[in-house]
Coordinates of N, CA and C in Angstrom, one line a residue:
M1 N -30.8 55.4 159.6 CA -30.9 54.5 160.8 C -29.5 53.8 161.0
N2 N -28.9 54.0 162.2 CA -27.7 53.3 162.4 C -27.9 51.9 163.0
N3 N -26.9 51.1 163.1 CA -27.0 49.7 163.5 C -27.6 49.5 164.9
S4 N -27.5 50.5 165.8 CA -28.0 50.3 167.1 C -29.5 50.5 167.2
E5 N -30.1 51.1 166.2 CA -31.6 51.3 166.1 C -32.3 50.0 165.6
F6 N -31.6 49.1 165.1 CA -32.2 47.8 164.6 C -32.5 46.9 165.8
Q7 N -33.5 46.1 165.7 CA -33.8 45.1 166.7 C -33.4 43.8 166.2
Q8 N -33.1 42.9 167.1 CA -32.9 41.5 166.8 C -34.2 40.8 166.4
I9 N -34.2 40.0 165.4 CA -35.4 39.4 164.9 C -35.9 38.4 166.0
P10 N -37.2 38.5 166.5 CA -37.7 37.6 167.5 C -37.6 36.1 167.0
G11 N -36.9 35.3 167.8 CA -36.8 33.9 167.5 C -35.6 33.5 166.7
S12 N -34.9 34.5 166.2 CA -33.7 34.1 165.3 C -32.6 33.4 166.1
S13 N -32.3 33.9 167.3 CA -31.3 33.3 168.1 C -31.8 31.9 168.6
N14 N -33.1 31.8 168.9 CA -33.6 30.5 169.3 C -33.4 29.5 168.2
A15 N -33.7 29.9 166.9 CA -33.5 29.0 165.8 C -32.0 28.5 165.7
L16 N -31.1 29.4 165.9 CA -29.7 29.1 165.8 C -29.3 28.2 167.0
T17 N -29.8 28.4 168.2 CA -29.5 27.6 169.3 C -30.0 26.2 169.2
F18 N -31.3 26.1 168.8 CA -31.9 24.7 168.6 C -31.2 24.0 167.4
G19 N -30.7 24.7 166.4 CA -30.0 24.0 165.3 C -28.7 23.5 165.8
I20 N -28.0 24.2 166.6 CA -26.7 23.7 167.2 C -27.0 22.5 168.2
L21 N -28.0 22.7 169.0 CA -28.4 21.6 169.9 C -28.8 20.3 169.2
S22 N -29.4 20.4 168.1 CA -29.8 19.2 167.3 C -28.6 18.4 166.9
I23 N -27.6 19.1 166.4 CA -26.4 18.4 166.0 C -25.6 17.8 167.2
V24 N -25.4 18.6 168.2 CA -24.7 18.2 169.4 C -25.3 17.0 170.1
L25 N -26.6 17.1 170.3 CA -27.4 16.0 171.0 C -27.4 14.8 170.1
T26 N -27.5 14.9 168.8 CA -27.5 13.7 168.0 C -26.1 13.0 168.0
L27 N -25.1 13.8 168.0 CA -23.7 13.2 167.9 C -23.2 12.7 169.3
F28 N -23.5 13.4 170.3 CA -22.9 13.1 171.6 C -23.8 12.5 172.7
C29 N -25.1 12.5 172.5 CA -25.9 12.2 173.6 C -27.1 11.3 173.2
C30 N -28.1 11.8 172.6 CA -29.4 11.2 172.5 C -29.7 10.6 171.2
G31 N -28.9 10.6 170.2 CA -29.2 10.0 168.9 C -30.4 10.6 168.2
P32 N -31.3 9.8 167.9 CA -32.5 10.3 167.1 C -33.3 11.4 167.8
F33 N -33.1 11.5 169.1 CA -33.9 12.5 169.9 C -33.5 13.9 169.6
G34 N -32.3 14.0 168.9 CA -31.9 15.3 168.5 C -32.8 15.9 167.4
A35 N -33.6 15.0 166.7 CA -34.5 15.4 165.7 C -35.6 16.3 166.3
I36 N -35.9 16.1 167.5 CA -36.9 17.0 168.2 C -36.4 18.4 168.2
F37 N -35.2 18.6 168.5 CA -34.6 20.0 168.5 C -34.5 20.5 167.1
S38 N -34.3 19.6 166.1 CA -34.3 20.1 164.7 C -35.7 20.7 164.3
F39 N -36.8 20.0 164.7 CA -38.1 20.5 164.4 C -38.4 21.8 165.1
I40 N -38.0 21.9 166.3 CA -38.2 23.1 167.1 C -37.4 24.3 166.4
G41 N -36.1 24.0 166.0 CA -35.3 25.0 165.4 C -35.9 25.4 164.0
L42 N -36.5 24.5 163.3 CA -37.1 24.8 162.0 C -38.4 25.7 162.2
S43 N -39.1 25.3 163.3 CA -40.3 26.1 163.6 C -39.9 27.5 164.0
N44 N -38.9 27.7 164.8 CA -38.5 29.0 165.2 C -37.9 29.8 164.0
A45 N -37.2 29.2 163.1 CA -36.7 29.9 162.0 C -37.9 30.3 161.1
K46 N -38.9 29.5 160.9 CA -40.1 29.9 160.1 C -40.8 31.1 160.7
T47 N -40.9 31.1 162.1 CA -41.6 32.2 162.7 C -40.7 33.5 162.6
A48 N -39.4 33.4 162.8 CA -38.6 34.5 162.7 C -38.5 35.1 161.3
K49 N -38.6 34.2 160.3 CA -38.6 34.7 158.9 C -39.9 35.5 158.6
R50 N -41.0 35.0 159.2 CA -42.3 35.8 159.0 C -42.2 37.2 159.7
H51 N -41.6 37.2 160.9 CA -41.4 38.6 161.5 C -40.5 39.5 160.6
Y52 N -39.4 38.9 160.1 CA -38.5 39.7 159.3 C -39.2 40.2 158.0
E53 N -40.0 39.3 157.3 CA -40.6 39.6 156.1 C -41.7 40.7 156.3
A54 N -42.3 40.7 157.5 CA -43.4 41.7 157.8 C -42.8 43.1 157.8
N55 N -41.6 43.3 158.3 CA -41.0 44.6 158.4 C -39.5 44.5 158.3
P56 N -38.9 44.3 157.2 CA -37.5 44.0 157.1 C -36.6 45.2 157.4
G57 N -37.1 46.4 157.4 CA -36.3 47.5 157.7 C -35.9 47.7 159.2
N58 N -36.6 47.1 160.0 CA -36.4 47.3 161.5 C -35.6 46.2 162.1
Y59 N -35.2 45.2 161.4 CA -34.5 44.1 162.1 C -33.1 43.8 161.5
R60 N -32.3 43.2 162.4 CA -31.0 42.8 161.9 C -30.8 41.3 162.4
G61 N -29.9 40.6 161.8 CA -29.6 39.2 162.2 C -30.3 38.2 161.4
Y62 N -30.6 38.5 160.1 CA -31.2 37.5 159.3 C -30.4 36.3 159.1
E63 N -29.0 36.5 159.2 CA -28.1 35.3 159.0 C -28.3 34.3 160.1
N64 N -28.8 34.7 161.2 CA -29.1 33.7 162.3 C -30.2 32.7 161.9
I65 N -31.2 33.3 161.2 CA -32.3 32.4 160.7 C -31.8 31.4 159.7
S66 N -31.0 31.9 158.7 CA -30.5 31.0 157.7 C -29.6 29.9 158.3
T67 N -28.7 30.3 159.2 CA -27.8 29.4 159.8 C -28.5 28.4 160.7
G68 N -29.5 28.9 161.4 CA -30.3 28.0 162.3 C -31.0 27.0 161.5
R69 N -31.6 27.4 160.3 CA -32.3 26.5 159.5 C -31.4 25.4 158.9
I70 N -30.2 25.8 158.4 CA -29.3 24.9 157.8 C -28.8 23.9 158.9
L71 N -28.5 24.4 160.1 CA -28.0 23.5 161.2 C -29.1 22.5 161.6
S72 N -30.4 23.0 161.6 CA -31.5 22.1 161.9 C -31.7 21.0 160.9
Y73 N -31.5 21.3 159.6 CA -31.6 20.3 158.6 C -30.4 19.3 158.7
V74 N -29.2 19.8 159.0 CA -28.1 18.9 159.2 C -28.3 18.0 160.4
G75 N -28.8 18.6 161.5 CA -29.1 17.8 162.7 C -30.2 16.7 162.4
L76 N -31.2 17.1 161.6 CA -32.2 16.2 161.3 C -31.7 15.0 160.4
A77 N -30.9 15.4 159.5 CA -30.3 14.3 158.6 C -29.4 13.4 159.4
L78 N -28.6 13.9 160.3 CA -27.7 13.1 161.2 C -28.6 12.2 162.1
A79 N -29.7 12.7 162.6 CA -30.6 11.9 163.5 C -31.2 10.8 162.7
L80 N -31.6 11.0 161.4 CA -32.2 10.0 160.6 C -31.1 8.9 160.2
I81 N -29.9 9.4 159.9 CA -28.9 8.4 159.6 C -28.6 7.5 160.8
Y82 N -28.5 8.2 162.0 CA -28.3 7.4 163.2 C -29.4 6.4 163.5
L83 N -30.6 6.8 163.3 CA -31.8 6.0 163.5 C -31.7 4.7 162.5
V84 N -31.3 5.0 161.3 CA -31.2 3.9 160.3 C -30.1 2.9 160.8
F85 N -29.0 3.4 161.2 CA -27.9 2.5 161.7 C -28.3 1.8 163.0
C86 N -29.1 2.4 163.8 CA -29.6 1.7 165.0 C -30.5 0.5 164.6
I87 N -31.4 0.8 163.7 CA -32.3 -0.2 163.3 C -31.6 -1.4 162.6
L88 N -30.6 -1.1 161.8 CA -29.8 -2.1 161.2 C -29.0 -2.9 162.2
Y89 N -28.4 -2.2 163.1 CA -27.6 -2.9 164.2 C -28.4 -3.9 165.0
F90 N -29.6 -3.4 165.5 CA -30.4 -4.2 166.3 C -31.1 -5.3 165.5
G91 N -31.4 -5.0 164.2 CA -31.9 -6.0 163.3 C -30.9 -7.1 163.1
L92 N -29.7 -6.8 162.9 CA -28.7 -7.9 162.7 C -28.5 -8.7 164.0
I93 N -28.5 -8.1 165.2 CA -28.4 -8.8 166.4 C -29.6 -9.8 166.6
I94 N -30.8 -9.3 166.3 CA -32.0 -10.2 166.4 C -31.9 -11.3 165.4
A95 N -31.5 -11.0 164.1 CA -31.3 -12.0 163.1 C -30.3 -13.0 163.5
F96 N -29.2 -12.6 164.1 CA -28.2 -13.5 164.6 C -28.7 -14.5 165.6
F97 N -29.4 -14.0 166.6 CA -30.0 -14.8 167.7 C -31.1 -15.7 167.2
A98 N -31.9 -15.2 166.2 CA -33.0 -16.0 165.6 C -32.5 -17.2 164.8
T99 N -31.3 -17.0 164.2 CA -30.8 -18.1 163.4 C -29.7 -19.0 164.1
A100 N -29.4 -18.6 165.3 CA -28.3 -19.3 166.0 C -28.9 -20.7 166.5
D101 N -28.1 -21.6 166.6 CA -28.5 -23.0 167.0 C -27.8 -23.2 168.4
F102 N -28.6 -22.9 169.4 CA -28.1 -23.1 170.8 C -28.4 -24.5 171.3
Q103 N -27.4 -25.3 171.4 CA -27.5 -26.7 171.9 C -26.6 -27.0 173.0

């Protein structure tokens, strides 16, 4: 079987795309909402891995699954760190105003 006879694993490119989106959206746009794309990417990676394991001889592109899963985990970690910083930031602002003496 030459390389042209192999099929792309269904969902592997989606896992990679959602993994990239989770990082980009967390850093540049939506903060913790990038975690949603992380979960979608992890779900797509799991589905694609099941397709690959069912018949590994017919598919190519397993590295997209691994990369998508890693990027999704990184995006999820960044989203959680961002969420913790937001909670601390707004908590400090609320604590400042709660203890301030406005006269």
